[in-house]
Coordinates of C-alpha atoms and ligand atoms in Angstrom, one line a residue:
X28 CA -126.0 60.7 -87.2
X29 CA -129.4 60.3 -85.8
X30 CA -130.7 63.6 -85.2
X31 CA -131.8 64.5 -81.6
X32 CA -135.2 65.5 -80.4
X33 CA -136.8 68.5 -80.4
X34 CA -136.5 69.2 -76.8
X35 CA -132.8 68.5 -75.6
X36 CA -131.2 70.1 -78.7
X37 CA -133.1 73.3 -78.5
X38 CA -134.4 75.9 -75.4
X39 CA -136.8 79.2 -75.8
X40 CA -136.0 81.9 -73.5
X41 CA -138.5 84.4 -73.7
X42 CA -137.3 88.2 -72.2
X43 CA -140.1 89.9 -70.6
X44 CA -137.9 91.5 -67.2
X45 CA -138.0 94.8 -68.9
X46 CA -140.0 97.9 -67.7
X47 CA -142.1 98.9 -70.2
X48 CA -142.2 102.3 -69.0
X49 CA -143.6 103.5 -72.1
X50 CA -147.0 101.9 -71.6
X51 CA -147.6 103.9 -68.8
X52 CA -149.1 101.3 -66.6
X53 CA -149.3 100.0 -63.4
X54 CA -149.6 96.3 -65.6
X55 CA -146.2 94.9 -66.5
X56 CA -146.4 95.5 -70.8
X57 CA -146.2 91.5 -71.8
X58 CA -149.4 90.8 -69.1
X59 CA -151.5 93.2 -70.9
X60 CA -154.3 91.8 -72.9
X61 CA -154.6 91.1 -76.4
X62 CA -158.0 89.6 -77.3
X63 CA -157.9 88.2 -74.2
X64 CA -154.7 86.6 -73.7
X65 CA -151.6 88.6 -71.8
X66 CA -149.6 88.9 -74.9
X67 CA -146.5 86.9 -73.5
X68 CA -148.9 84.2 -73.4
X69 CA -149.2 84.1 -77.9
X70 CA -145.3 83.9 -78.0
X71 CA -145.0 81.3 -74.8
X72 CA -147.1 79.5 -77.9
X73 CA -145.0 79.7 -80.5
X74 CA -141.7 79.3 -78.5
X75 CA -143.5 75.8 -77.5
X76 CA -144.4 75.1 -80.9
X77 CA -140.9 75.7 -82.5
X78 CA -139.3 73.8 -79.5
X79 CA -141.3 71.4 -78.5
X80 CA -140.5 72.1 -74.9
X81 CA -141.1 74.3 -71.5
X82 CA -140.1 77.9 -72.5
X83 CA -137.6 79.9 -69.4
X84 CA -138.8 83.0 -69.4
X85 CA -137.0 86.3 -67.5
X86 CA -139.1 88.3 -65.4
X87 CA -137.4 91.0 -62.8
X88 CA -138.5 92.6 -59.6
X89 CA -140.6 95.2 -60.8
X90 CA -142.8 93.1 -62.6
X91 CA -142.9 89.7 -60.5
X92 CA -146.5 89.4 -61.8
X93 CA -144.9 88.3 -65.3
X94 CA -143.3 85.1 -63.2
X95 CA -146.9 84.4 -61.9
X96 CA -148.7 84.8 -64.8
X97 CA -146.5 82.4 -66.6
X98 CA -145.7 79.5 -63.8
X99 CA -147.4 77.1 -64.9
X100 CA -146.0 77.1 -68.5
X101 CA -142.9 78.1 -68.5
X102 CA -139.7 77.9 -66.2
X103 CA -138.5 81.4 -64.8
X104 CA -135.5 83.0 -63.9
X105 CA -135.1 86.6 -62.4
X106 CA -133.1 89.5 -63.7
X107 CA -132.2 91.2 -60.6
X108 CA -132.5 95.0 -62.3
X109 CA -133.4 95.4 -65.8
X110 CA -130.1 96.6 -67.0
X111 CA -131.2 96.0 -70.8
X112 CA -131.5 92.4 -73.0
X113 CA -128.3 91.5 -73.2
X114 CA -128.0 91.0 -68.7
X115 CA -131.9 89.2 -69.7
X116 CA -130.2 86.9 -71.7
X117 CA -127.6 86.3 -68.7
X118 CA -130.0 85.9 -66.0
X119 CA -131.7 83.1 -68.8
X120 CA -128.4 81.1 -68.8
X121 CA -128.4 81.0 -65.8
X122 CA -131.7 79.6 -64.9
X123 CA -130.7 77.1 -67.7
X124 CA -127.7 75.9 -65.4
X125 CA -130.1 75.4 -62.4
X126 CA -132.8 73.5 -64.4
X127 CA -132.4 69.5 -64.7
X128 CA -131.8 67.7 -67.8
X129 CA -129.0 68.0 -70.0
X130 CA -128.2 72.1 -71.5
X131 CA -129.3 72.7 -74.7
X132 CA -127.1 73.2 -78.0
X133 CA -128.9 75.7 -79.5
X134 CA -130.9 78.7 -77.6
X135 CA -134.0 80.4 -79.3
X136 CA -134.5 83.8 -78.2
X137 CA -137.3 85.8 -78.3
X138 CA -139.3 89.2 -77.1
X139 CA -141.9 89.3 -74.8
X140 CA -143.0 92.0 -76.3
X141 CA -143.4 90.8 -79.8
X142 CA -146.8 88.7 -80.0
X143 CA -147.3 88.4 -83.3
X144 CA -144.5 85.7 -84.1
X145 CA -145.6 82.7 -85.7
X146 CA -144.0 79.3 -85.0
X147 CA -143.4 78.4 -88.6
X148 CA -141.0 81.6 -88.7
X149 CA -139.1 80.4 -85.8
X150 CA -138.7 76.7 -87.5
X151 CA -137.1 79.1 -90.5
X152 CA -135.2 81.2 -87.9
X153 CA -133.6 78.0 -86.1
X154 CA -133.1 76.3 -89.9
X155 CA -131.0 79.0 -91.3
X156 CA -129.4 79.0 -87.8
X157 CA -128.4 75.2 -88.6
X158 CA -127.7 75.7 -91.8
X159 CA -124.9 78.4 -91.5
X160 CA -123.8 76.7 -88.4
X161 CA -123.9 80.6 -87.2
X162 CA -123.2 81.6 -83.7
X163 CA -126.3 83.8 -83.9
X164 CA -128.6 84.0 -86.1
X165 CA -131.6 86.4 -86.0
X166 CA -134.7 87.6 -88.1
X167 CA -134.7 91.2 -89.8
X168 CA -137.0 93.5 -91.5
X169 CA -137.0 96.0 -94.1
X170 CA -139.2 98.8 -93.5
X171 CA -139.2 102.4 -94.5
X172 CA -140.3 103.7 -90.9
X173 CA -137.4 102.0 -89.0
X174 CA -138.0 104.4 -86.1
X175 CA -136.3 102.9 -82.9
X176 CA -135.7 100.0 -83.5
X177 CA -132.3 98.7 -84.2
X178 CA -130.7 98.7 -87.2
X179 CA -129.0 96.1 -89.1
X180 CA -125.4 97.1 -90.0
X181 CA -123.5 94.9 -93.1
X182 CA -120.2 95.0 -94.1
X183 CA -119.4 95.5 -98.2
X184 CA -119.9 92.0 -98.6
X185 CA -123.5 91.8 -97.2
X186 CA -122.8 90.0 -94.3
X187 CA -124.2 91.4 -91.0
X188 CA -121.9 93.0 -89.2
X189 CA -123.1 94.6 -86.2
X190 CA -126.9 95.9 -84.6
X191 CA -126.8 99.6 -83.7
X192 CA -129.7 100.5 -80.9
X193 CA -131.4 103.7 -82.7
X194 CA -130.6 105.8 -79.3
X195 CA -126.3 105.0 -80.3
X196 CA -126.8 105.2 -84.0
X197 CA -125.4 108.2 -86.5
X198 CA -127.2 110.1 -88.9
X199 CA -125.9 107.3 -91.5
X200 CA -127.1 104.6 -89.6
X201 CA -130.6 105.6 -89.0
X202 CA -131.1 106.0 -92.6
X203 CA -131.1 102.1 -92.9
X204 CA -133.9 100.4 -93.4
X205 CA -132.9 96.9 -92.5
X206 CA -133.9 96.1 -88.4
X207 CA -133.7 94.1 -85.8
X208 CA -137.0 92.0 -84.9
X209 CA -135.5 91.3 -81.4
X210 CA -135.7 87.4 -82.4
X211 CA -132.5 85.6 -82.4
X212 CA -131.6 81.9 -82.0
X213 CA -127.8 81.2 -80.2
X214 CA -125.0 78.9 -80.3
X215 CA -125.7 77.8 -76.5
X216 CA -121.8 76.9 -75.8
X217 CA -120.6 80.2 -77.9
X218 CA -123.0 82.7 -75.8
X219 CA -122.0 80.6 -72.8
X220 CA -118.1 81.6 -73.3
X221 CA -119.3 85.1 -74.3
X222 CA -121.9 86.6 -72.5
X223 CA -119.6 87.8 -70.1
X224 CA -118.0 90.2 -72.6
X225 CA -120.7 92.3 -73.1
X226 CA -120.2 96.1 -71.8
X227 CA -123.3 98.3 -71.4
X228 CA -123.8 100.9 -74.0
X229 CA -121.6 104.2 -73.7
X230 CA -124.7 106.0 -74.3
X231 CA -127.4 104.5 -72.2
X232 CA -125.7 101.9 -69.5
X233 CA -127.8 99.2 -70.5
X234 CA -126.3 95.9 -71.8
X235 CA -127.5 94.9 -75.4
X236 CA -127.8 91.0 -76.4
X237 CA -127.7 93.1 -80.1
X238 CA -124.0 93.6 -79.1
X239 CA -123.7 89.5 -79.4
X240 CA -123.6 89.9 -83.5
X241 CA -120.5 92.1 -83.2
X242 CA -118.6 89.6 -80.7
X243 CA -119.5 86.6 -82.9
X244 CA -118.1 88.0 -86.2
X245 CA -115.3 89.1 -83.8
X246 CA -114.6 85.7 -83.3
X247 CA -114.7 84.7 -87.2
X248 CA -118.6 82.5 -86.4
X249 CA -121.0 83.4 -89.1
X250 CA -123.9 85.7 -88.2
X251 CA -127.5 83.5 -89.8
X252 CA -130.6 85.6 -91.1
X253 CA -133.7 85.4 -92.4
X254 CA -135.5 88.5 -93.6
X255 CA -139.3 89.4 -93.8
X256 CA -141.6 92.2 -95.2
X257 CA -142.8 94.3 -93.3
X258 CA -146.2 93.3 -92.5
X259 CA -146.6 94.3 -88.7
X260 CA -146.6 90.6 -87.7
X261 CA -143.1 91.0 -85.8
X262 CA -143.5 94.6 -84.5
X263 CA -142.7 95.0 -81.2
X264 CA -145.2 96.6 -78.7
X265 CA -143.6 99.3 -76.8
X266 CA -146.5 101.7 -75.6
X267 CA -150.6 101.6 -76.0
X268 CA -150.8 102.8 -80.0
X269 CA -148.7 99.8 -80.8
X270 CA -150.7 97.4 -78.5
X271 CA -154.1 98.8 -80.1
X272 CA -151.9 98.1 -83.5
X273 CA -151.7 94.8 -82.5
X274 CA -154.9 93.7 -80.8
X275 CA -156.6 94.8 -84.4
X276 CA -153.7 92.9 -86.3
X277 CA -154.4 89.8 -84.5
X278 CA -158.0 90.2 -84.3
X279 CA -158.2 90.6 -87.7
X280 CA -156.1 87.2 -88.2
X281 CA -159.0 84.9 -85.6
X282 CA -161.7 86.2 -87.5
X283 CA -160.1 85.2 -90.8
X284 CA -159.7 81.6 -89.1
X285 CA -163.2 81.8 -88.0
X286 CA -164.2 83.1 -91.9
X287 CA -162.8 80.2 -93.5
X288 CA -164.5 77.9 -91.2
X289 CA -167.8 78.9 -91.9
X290 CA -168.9 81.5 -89.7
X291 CA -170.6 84.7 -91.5
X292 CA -169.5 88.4 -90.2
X293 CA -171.7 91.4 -91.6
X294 CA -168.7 93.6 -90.6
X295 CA -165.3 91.9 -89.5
X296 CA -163.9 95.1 -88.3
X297 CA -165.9 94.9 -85.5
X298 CA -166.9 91.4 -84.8
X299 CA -163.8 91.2 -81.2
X300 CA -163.9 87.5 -80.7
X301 CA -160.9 86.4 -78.3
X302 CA -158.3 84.1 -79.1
X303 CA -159.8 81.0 -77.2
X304 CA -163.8 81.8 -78.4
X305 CA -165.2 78.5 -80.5
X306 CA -167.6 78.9 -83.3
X307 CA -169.3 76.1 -85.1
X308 CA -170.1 76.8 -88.7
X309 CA -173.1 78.2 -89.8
X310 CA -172.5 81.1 -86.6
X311 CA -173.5 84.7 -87.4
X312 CA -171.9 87.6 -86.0
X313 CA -173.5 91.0 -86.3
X314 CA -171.7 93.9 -86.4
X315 CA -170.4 95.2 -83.0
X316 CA -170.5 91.6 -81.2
X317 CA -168.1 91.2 -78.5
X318 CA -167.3 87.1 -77.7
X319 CA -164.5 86.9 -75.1
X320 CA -162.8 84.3 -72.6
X321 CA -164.1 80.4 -73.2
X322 CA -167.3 81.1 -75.1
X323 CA -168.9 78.4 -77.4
X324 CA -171.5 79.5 -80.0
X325 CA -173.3 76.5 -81.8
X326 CA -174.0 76.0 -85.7
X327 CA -177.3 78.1 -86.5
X328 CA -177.1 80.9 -84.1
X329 CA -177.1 84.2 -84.5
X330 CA -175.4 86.8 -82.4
X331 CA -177.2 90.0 -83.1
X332 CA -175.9 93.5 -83.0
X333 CA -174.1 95.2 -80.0
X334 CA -173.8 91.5 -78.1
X335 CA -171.8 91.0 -75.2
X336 CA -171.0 87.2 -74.4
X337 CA -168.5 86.3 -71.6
X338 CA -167.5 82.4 -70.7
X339 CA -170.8 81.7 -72.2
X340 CA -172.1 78.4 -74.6
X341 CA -174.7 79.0 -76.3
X342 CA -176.2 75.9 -78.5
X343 CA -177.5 75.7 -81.8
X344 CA -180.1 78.0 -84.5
X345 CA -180.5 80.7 -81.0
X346 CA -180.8 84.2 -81.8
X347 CA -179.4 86.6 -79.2
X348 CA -180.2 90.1 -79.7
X349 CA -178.5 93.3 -78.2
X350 CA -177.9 91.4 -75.0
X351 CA -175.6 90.6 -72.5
X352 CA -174.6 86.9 -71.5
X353 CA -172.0 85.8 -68.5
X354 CA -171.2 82.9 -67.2
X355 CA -174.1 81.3 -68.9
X356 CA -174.9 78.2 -70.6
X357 CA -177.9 78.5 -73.1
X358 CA -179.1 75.0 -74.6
X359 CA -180.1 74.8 -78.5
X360 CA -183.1 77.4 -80.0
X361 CA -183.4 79.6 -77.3
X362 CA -184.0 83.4 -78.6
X363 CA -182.6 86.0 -76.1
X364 CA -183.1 89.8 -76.1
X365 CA -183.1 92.9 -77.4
X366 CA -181.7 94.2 -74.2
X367 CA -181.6 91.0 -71.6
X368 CA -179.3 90.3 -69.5
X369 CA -177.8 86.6 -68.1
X370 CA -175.6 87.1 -65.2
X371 CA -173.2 84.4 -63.8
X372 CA -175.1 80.9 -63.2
X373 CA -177.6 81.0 -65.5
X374 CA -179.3 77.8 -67.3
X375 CA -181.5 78.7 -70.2
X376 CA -183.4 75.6 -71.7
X377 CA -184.3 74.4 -75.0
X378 CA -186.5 76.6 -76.8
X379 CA -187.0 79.4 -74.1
X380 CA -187.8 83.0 -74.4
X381 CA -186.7 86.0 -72.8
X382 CA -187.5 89.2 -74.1
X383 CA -186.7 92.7 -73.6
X384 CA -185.7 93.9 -70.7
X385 CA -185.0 90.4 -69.0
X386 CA -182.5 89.6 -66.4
X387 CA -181.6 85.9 -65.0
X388 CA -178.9 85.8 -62.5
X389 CA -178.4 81.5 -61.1
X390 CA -181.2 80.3 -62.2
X391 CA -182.3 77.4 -64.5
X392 CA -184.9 77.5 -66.6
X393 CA -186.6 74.5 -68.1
X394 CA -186.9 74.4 -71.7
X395 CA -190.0 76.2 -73.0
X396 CA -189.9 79.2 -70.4
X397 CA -191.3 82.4 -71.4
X398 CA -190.0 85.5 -69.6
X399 CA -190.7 88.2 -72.5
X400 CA -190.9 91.4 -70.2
X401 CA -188.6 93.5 -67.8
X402 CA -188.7 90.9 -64.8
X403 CA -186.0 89.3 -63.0
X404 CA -185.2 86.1 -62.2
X405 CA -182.7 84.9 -59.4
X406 CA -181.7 81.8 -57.7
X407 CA -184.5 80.0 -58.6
X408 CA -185.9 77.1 -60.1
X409 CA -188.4 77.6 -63.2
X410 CA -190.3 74.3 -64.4
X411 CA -190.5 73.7 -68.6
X412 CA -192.9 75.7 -71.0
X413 CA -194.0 78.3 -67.8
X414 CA -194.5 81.9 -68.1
X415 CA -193.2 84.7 -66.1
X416 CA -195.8 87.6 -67.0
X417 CA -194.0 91.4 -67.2
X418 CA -192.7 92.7 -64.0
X419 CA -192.3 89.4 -62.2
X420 CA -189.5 89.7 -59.6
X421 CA -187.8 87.0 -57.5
X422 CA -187.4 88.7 -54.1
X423 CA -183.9 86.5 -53.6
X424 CA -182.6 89.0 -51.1
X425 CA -183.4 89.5 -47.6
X426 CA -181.0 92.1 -46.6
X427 CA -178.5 89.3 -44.9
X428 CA -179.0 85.9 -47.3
X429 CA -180.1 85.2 -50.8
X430 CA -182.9 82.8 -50.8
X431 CA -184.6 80.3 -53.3
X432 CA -187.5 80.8 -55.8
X433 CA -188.7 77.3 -56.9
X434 CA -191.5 77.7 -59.9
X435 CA -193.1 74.5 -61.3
X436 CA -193.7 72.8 -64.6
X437 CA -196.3 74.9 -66.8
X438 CA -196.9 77.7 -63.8
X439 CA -198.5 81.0 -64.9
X440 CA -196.9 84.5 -63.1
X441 CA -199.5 86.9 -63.6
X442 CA -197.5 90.3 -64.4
X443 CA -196.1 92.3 -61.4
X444 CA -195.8 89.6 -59.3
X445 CA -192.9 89.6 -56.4
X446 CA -192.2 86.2 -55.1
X447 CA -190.6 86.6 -51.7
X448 CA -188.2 84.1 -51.3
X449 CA -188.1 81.5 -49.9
X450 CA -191.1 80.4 -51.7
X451 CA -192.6 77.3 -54.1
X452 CA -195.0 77.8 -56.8
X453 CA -196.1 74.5 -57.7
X454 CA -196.6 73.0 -61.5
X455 CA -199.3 74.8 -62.9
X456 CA -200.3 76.9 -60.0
X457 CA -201.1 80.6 -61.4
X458 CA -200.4 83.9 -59.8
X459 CA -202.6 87.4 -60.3
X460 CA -201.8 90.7 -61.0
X461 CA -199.3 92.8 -58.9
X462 CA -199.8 89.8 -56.7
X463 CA -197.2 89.2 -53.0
X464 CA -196.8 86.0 -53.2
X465 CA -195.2 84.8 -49.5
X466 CA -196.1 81.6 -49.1
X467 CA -195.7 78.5 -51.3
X468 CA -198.4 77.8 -53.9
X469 CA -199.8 74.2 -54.3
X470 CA -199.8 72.6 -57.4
X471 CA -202.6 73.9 -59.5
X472 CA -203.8 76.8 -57.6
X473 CA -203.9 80.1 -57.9
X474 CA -202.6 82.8 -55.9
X475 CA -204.2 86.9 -55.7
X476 CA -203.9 90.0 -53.5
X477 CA -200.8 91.4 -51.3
X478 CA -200.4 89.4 -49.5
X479 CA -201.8 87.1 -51.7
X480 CA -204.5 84.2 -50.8
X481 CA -205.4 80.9 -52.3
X482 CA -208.0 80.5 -54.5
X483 CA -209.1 77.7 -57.1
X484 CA -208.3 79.2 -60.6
X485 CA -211.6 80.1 -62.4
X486 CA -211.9 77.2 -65.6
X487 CA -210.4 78.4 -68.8
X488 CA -213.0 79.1 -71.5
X489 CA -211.5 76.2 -73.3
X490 CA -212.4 73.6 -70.3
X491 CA -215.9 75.0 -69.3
X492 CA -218.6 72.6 -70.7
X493 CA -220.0 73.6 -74.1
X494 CA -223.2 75.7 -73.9
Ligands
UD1_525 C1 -135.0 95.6 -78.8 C2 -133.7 95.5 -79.5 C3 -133.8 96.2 -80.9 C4 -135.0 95.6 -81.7 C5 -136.3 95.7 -80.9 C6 -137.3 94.9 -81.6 C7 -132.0 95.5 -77.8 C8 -130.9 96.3 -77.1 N1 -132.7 96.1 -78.7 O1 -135.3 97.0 -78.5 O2 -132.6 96.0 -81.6 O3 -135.1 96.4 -82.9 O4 -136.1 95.0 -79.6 O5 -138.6 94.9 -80.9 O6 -132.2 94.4 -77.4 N2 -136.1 93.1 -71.4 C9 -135.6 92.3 -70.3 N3 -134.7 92.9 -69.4 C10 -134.2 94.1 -69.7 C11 -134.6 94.8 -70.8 C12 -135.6 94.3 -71.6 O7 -136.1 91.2 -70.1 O8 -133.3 94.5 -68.9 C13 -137.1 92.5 -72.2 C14 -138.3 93.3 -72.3 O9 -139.3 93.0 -71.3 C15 -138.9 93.1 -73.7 C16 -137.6 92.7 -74.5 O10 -136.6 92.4 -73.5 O11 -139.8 92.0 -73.7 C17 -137.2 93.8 -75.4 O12 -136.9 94.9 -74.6 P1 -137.3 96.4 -75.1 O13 -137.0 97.3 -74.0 O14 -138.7 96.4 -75.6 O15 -136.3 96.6 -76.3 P2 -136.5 97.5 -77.5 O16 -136.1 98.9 -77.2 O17 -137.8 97.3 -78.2
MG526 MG1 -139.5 96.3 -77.5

């Protein structure tokens, strides 16, 4: 028998309808953010991983945003109410039925609410599955804090017999240590038949898809496992201490990846570098850097302490100290900071300087700019190697528009000087002192006084005749 692929023999359903209630939050649980993915989006990965395929993931009323946060991944289906996993896993099959293509044999189902889940479990989830030729199979752990989750019940032979919810179980039963991960994979035809059997819990109305285990060994079908230590990598997050547990689990787990590819950390316990950041080799992280969203940071570099960099690249051998970078793009041996500030639009090139105290906001600068002190630079224009003295600001703002600042090639901004934009400074035209500069500069000249006049800049020392 030639086997089938991938994608017809096997669907993910991911549950993520419930309520969450114990996050206290106005954010439905799975769209909260772990290093700066909504955590439904790190098992949408592994569901595609293990499947090969678009995952069908349950949302319900009360948190529609799940549906729109995962549309263009993943199918949807709505659970009308949450009335527990088991009516989830309903509302899935469903959905199935109303999808093209031909059903699947085998379902793999998983927790929204469970991040942490690597693919390569779920290939040994859906492999003991096969190999027991179970009608559901599911992953457990042994832990001595089993809290409330549910617990694993097996008969004297071993075999699993049931799943009691914590909030239905007896003394007795809480005392086991075995639990329920809330990762299962199905016998699609079997759940088909007997989904529909499933009667909500005596104690808390809601309809468990742990109940499933009891119907299949009802029906004689082996119940498949496979169990794992417990190493926090399948604990579920069901309010904010287990979502901080999390965030530091998995951050610990990108900066191992980052580690191992070359990139030095002075203290990994605080280096928070989001799930989709890049990092050449040869990258240094001081302690207390923060890298999030699509940031690149090029071999060389060195992100100093108490760095903030947002959807920023940054190239090669730069050192950015104690500053903040957004939006940004910053080209190869550029040094940046302490205490500067890059705000959405900004161009930094080759070899530039800011110092302390600097703020760019849509600007380019050419490579070779110097801009060591306190000044500001917006929606502008600044020419290679010039220097913007201390206290330079672009007036980009008129009260109704934001206007242009165009500086040449090799200008000179004396310190203090406000350029009132709209306005030119041409290449290697200079500016004085506290000077109010409100009309364009010509190339070469040189600009003093409020409002300031023309002049013809005095020679430099170095081109006055010897003598
Ligand atoms: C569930 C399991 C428990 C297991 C634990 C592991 C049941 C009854 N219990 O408990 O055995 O130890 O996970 O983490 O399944 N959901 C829906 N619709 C609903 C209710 C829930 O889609 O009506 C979704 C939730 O959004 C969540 C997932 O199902 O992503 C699990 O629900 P949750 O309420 O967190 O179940 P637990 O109490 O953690
Ligand atoms: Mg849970």
């Amino acid at each position: 028998m030639t086997p089938q692929p991938k994608l017809a023999r096997t669907r993910a359903i991911v549950l993520a309808a419930g309520l969450g209630t114990r996050m206290k939050s106005r954010l439905p649980k799975v769209l909260h953010p772990i290093c700066g993915r909504p955590l439904i989006d790190y098992v949408l990965d592994a569901a595609e991983a293990a499947t090969g395929g678009r995952p069908l993931v349950i949302w319900s009323p009360p948190v529609e945003a799940v549906r729109d946060a995962v549309a263009n991944r993943a199918d949807t289906a709505r659970q009308a109410e949450p009335r527990g996993t088991g009516d989830a896993l309903a509302a899935g099959l469903a959905g199935l039925a109303s999808l093209a293509g031909p059903p699947p044999a085998e379902l793999l189902v998983l927790s929204g609410d469970v991040p942490l889940v690597e693919a390569d479990l779920l290939d040994a989830l859906l492999a003991a599955h096969r190999a027991s030729a179970a009608a559901v199979s599911l992953i457990s752990v042994i832990t001595a804090d089993p809290g409330r989750l549910g617990r694993v019940v097996r008969d004297d032979d071993g075999e699993i017999e049931r799943i009691v919810e914590a909030r239905d179980a007896s003394q007795d039963e809480l005392e086991i240590e075995e639990v329920n991960s809330g990762l299962y994979a199905f016998d699609a035809a079997w759940v088909g038949a007997r989904l529909a059997d499933l009667l909500p819990s005596a104690v808390t109305g809601e309809i468990y898809i742990t109940d499933l285990v009891a119907l299949a060994r009802a029906d004689g079908r082996p119940v498949g496992s496979i169990q794992v230590p417990d190493d926090g990598t399948l604990d579920g997050i069901n309010h904010r201490a287990e979502l901080a547990e999390a965030t530091f689990a998995l951050q610990a787990r990108i900066n191992e990846r980052h580690l191992l590819a070359g990139v030095t950390m002075h203290d990994p316990t605080t280096a928070y570098v989001d799930a989709s950041v890049v990092l050449e080799a040869d990258v240094t992280l001081e302690p207390n850097v923060r890298l999030r969203g699509s940031t690149r940071v090029g071999g060389g570099t060195v992100i100093g302490m108490g760095s903030q960099l947002v959807d920023t690249q940054v190239g090669r051998d730069c050192r950015i100290l104690a500053s903040i970078l957004e939006s940004s793009e910053v080209e190869d041996s550029v040094q940046i900071g302490p205490f500067a500030h890059l705000r959405p639009g900004s161009s930094i090139g080759t070899g530039s300087k800011l110092g302390n105290y600097a703020e760019v906001k849509n600007s380019r600068l050419d490579p070779g700019v110097q801009q060591h002190h306190m000044s500001y630079i917006g929606d502008a224009q600044v020419g290679a190697r010039t220097n913007i003295g201390a206290g330079t600001i672009t007036a980009n703002f008129d009260g109704r528009r934001k206007k242009r600042t165009t500086i040449g090639a090799d200008a000179f901004i004396g310190v203090d000087t406000m350029l009132i934009a709209p306005v030119e400074i041409g290449p290697g035209a200079r500016t004085g002192a506290g000077a109010v500069v409100n009309r364009d500069v010509p190339a070469g000249k040189l600009a003093v006084g409020v409002p300031a006049r023309l002049r013809d800049p005095r020679p430099e020392p170095e081109d006055l005749p010897p003598g």
